[in-house]
Amino acid sequence: MTPRTAGSGFSWPVLVGLAALAAPRVVLHDLDVVQEGSFVNALLVFVPPLCWIAAVLWRRPPRPFLTVLLIGSVYGVFLAAGHQLLWDAAFDGAPPALGGNLADVDPAVQQVLLRGAAAVSSLVTGLVVGAVTGAVAALLRRVVPGEPDRPGQV
């Protein structure tokens, strides 16, 4: 049996698996396969967090907010990695560049800065999605009937 992460009620493979449900959108969006505002895009945006909530309601971990925050954190790592790996494809060979007073900065430095900003933005996005979804999961966990919590039950 795989050990559970402290307080999350799930093992790391389960947390990673739940986060991976959101990874296809990163790939399909960066490769311009799905368009913003489409029905498929909406499914790829909303179904994974709904699955995270469903998992919390089903397994009833002791700290639902923490559980989903961890899932969101792992999702942020997937998001950052996906954007970095698909950087050239996403920008079709014309990566973004700094402008204005920073336009004269060495292009290699610009790429490091822009890729770094994209990575940080992805990590923050994962945390925010995890926090918002975790708050919803924690609230629903309180109002949706289930088995009573027992110490040590997961």
GROMACS .gro file of C-alpha atoms in nm:
model
  154
    1MET     CA    1   0.000   0.000   0.000
    2THR     CA    2   0.132   0.343  -0.092
    3PRO     CA    3   0.171   0.580   0.203
    4ARG     CA    4  -0.062   0.877   0.212
    5THR     CA    5   0.069   1.231   0.209
    6ALA     CA    6   0.031   1.404   0.543
    7GLY     CA    7  -0.325   1.525   0.582
    8SER     CA    8  -0.429   1.484   0.220
    9GLY     CA    9  -0.589   1.143   0.247
   10PHE     CA   10  -0.445   1.039  -0.090
   11SER     CA   11  -0.117   0.883  -0.199
   12TRP     CA   12   0.117   1.079  -0.425
   13PRO     CA   13   0.032   0.864  -0.729
   14VAL     CA   14  -0.337   0.945  -0.681
   15LEU     CA   15  -0.266   1.318  -0.638
   16VAL     CA   16  -0.051   1.316  -0.952
   17GLY     CA   17  -0.314   1.117  -1.142
   18LEU     CA   18  -0.588   1.361  -1.048
   19ALA     CA   19  -0.371   1.656  -1.150
   20ALA     CA   20  -0.289   1.482  -1.478
   21LEU     CA   21  -0.657   1.495  -1.572
   22ALA     CA   22  -0.602   1.865  -1.647
   23ALA     CA   23  -0.283   1.814  -1.852
   24PRO     CA   24  -0.447   1.743  -2.190
   25ARG     CA   25  -0.581   2.097  -2.208
   26VAL     CA   26  -0.230   2.237  -2.179
   27VAL     CA   27  -0.111   2.032  -2.475
   28LEU     CA   28  -0.420   2.083  -2.690
   29HIS     CA   29  -0.428   2.457  -2.621
   30ASP     CA   30  -0.058   2.513  -2.687
   31LEU     CA   31  -0.080   2.313  -3.011
   32ASP     CA   32  -0.386   2.520  -3.108
   33VAL     CA   33  -0.606   2.211  -3.136
   34VAL     CA   34  -0.881   2.352  -2.913
   35GLN     CA   35  -0.997   2.712  -2.923
   36GLU     CA   36  -1.088   2.936  -2.631
   37GLY     CA   37  -1.463   2.954  -2.588
   38SER     CA   38  -1.536   2.618  -2.752
   39PHE     CA   39  -1.740   2.346  -2.586
   40VAL     CA   40  -1.442   2.107  -2.586
   41ASN     CA   41  -1.226   2.372  -2.421
   42ALA     CA   42  -1.494   2.424  -2.154
   43LEU     CA   43  -1.496   2.049  -2.085
   44LEU     CA   44  -1.116   2.046  -2.058
   45VAL     CA   45  -1.128   2.342  -1.818
   46PHE     CA   46  -1.410   2.235  -1.586
   47VAL     CA   47  -1.418   1.853  -1.582
   48PRO     CA   48  -1.079   1.798  -1.408
   49PRO     CA   49  -1.159   2.024  -1.108
   50LEU     CA   50  -1.503   1.863  -1.085
   51CYS     CA   51  -1.326   1.526  -1.069
   52TRP     CA   52  -1.105   1.660  -0.789
   53ILE     CA   53  -1.414   1.764  -0.596
   54ALA     CA   54  -1.581   1.428  -0.663
   55ALA     CA   55  -1.273   1.246  -0.533
   56VAL     CA   56  -1.283   1.450  -0.211
   57LEU     CA   57  -1.653   1.386  -0.165
   58TRP     CA   58  -1.605   1.014  -0.231
   59ARG     CA   59  -1.295   0.950  -0.018
   60ARG     CA   60  -1.371   1.217   0.246
   61PRO     CA   61  -1.011   1.304   0.340
   62PRO     CA   62  -0.957   1.482   0.671
   63ARG     CA   63  -0.836   1.803   0.505
   64PRO     CA   64  -1.023   1.850   0.176
   65PHE     CA   65  -0.886   2.200   0.110
   66LEU     CA   66  -0.527   2.083   0.155
   67THR     CA   67  -0.592   1.779  -0.063
   68VAL     CA   68  -0.719   1.981  -0.356
   69LEU     CA   69  -0.454   2.250  -0.304
   70LEU     CA   70  -0.190   1.977  -0.343
   71ILE     CA   71  -0.360   1.853  -0.660
   72GLY     CA   72  -0.365   2.210  -0.793
   73SER     CA   73   0.003   2.251  -0.708
   74VAL     CA   74   0.092   1.940  -0.907
   75TYR     CA   75  -0.129   2.067  -1.189
   76GLY     CA   76   0.071   2.393  -1.183
   77VAL     CA   77   0.391   2.192  -1.232
   78PHE     CA   78   0.231   2.009  -1.526
   79LEU     CA   79   0.114   2.341  -1.667
   80ALA     CA   80   0.461   2.495  -1.637
   81ALA     CA   81   0.633   2.190  -1.787
   82GLY     CA   82   0.383   2.169  -2.072
   83HIS     CA   83   0.421   2.533  -2.164
   84GLN     CA   84   0.800   2.507  -2.156
   85LEU     CA   85   0.808   2.190  -2.367
   86LEU     CA   86   0.562   2.329  -2.621
   87TRP     CA   87   0.700   2.684  -2.621
   88ASP     CA   88   0.817   2.687  -2.983
   89ALA     CA   89   0.506   2.510  -3.113
   90ALA     CA   90   0.276   2.744  -2.920
   91PHE     CA   91   0.437   3.050  -3.074
   92ASP     CA   92   0.481   2.893  -3.418
   93GLY     CA   93   0.850   2.975  -3.434
   94ALA     CA   94   0.799   3.343  -3.340
   95PRO     CA   95   0.841   3.354  -2.962
   96PRO     CA   96   0.741   3.667  -2.773
   97ALA     CA   97   0.995   3.941  -2.714
   98LEU     CA   98   1.023   4.232  -2.479
   99GLY     CA   99   0.940   4.575  -2.615
  100GLY     CA  100   0.981   4.938  -2.526
  101ASN     CA  101   1.292   5.019  -2.322
  102LEU     CA  102   1.369   4.647  -2.294
  103ALA     CA  103   1.363   4.572  -2.667
  104ASP     CA  104   1.744   4.598  -2.685
  105VAL     CA  105   1.803   4.332  -2.419
  106ASP     CA  106   1.990   4.029  -2.551
  107PRO     CA  107   1.733   3.787  -2.705
  108ALA     CA  108   1.869   3.496  -2.498
  109VAL     CA  109   1.812   3.697  -2.178
  110GLN     CA  110   1.465   3.789  -2.300
  111GLN     CA  111   1.380   3.422  -2.350
  112VAL     CA  112   1.501   3.333  -2.001
  113LEU     CA  113   1.292   3.617  -1.851
  114LEU     CA  114   0.980   3.536  -2.052
  115ARG     CA  115   1.002   3.161  -1.996
  116GLY     CA  116   1.064   3.222  -1.625
  117ALA     CA  117   0.760   3.450  -1.605
  118ALA     CA  118   0.551   3.187  -1.785
  119ALA     CA  119   0.668   2.917  -1.542
  120VAL     CA  120   0.590   3.129  -1.236
  121SER     CA  121   0.253   3.223  -1.385
  122SER     CA  122   0.173   2.854  -1.442
  123LEU     CA  123   0.263   2.761  -1.085
  124VAL     CA  124   0.049   3.044  -0.949
  125THR     CA  125  -0.238   2.940  -1.177
  126GLY     CA  126  -0.220   2.585  -1.042
  127LEU     CA  127  -0.224   2.713  -0.684
  128VAL     CA  128  -0.519   2.944  -0.749
  129VAL     CA  129  -0.719   2.673  -0.928
  130GLY     CA  130  -0.636   2.437  -0.640
  131ALA     CA  131  -0.732   2.694  -0.376
  132VAL     CA  132  -1.064   2.788  -0.538
  133THR     CA  133  -1.154   2.427  -0.613
  134GLY     CA  134  -1.036   2.324  -0.266
  135ALA     CA  135  -1.258   2.585  -0.103
  136VAL     CA  136  -1.557   2.456  -0.300
  137ALA     CA  137  -1.467   2.096  -0.211
  138ALA     CA  138  -1.430   2.181   0.159
  139LEU     CA  139  -1.766   2.359   0.160
  140LEU     CA  140  -1.941   2.076  -0.024
  141ARG     CA  141  -1.775   1.821   0.202
  142ARG     CA  142  -1.949   1.990   0.498
  143VAL     CA  143  -2.293   1.999   0.338
  144VAL     CA  144  -2.302   1.677   0.132
  145PRO     CA  145  -2.397   1.382   0.350
  146GLY     CA  146  -2.151   1.098   0.376
  147GLU     CA  147  -2.015   0.854   0.624
  148PRO     CA  148  -1.923   1.021   0.951
  149ASP     CA  149  -1.555   1.091   0.985
  150ARG     CA  150  -1.368   0.854   1.209
  151PRO     CA  151  -1.012   0.905   1.326
  152GLY     CA  152  -0.774   0.732   1.087
  153GLN     CA  153  -1.040   0.674   0.819
  154VAL     CA  154  -0.948   0.758   0.465
   0.00000   0.00000   0.00000
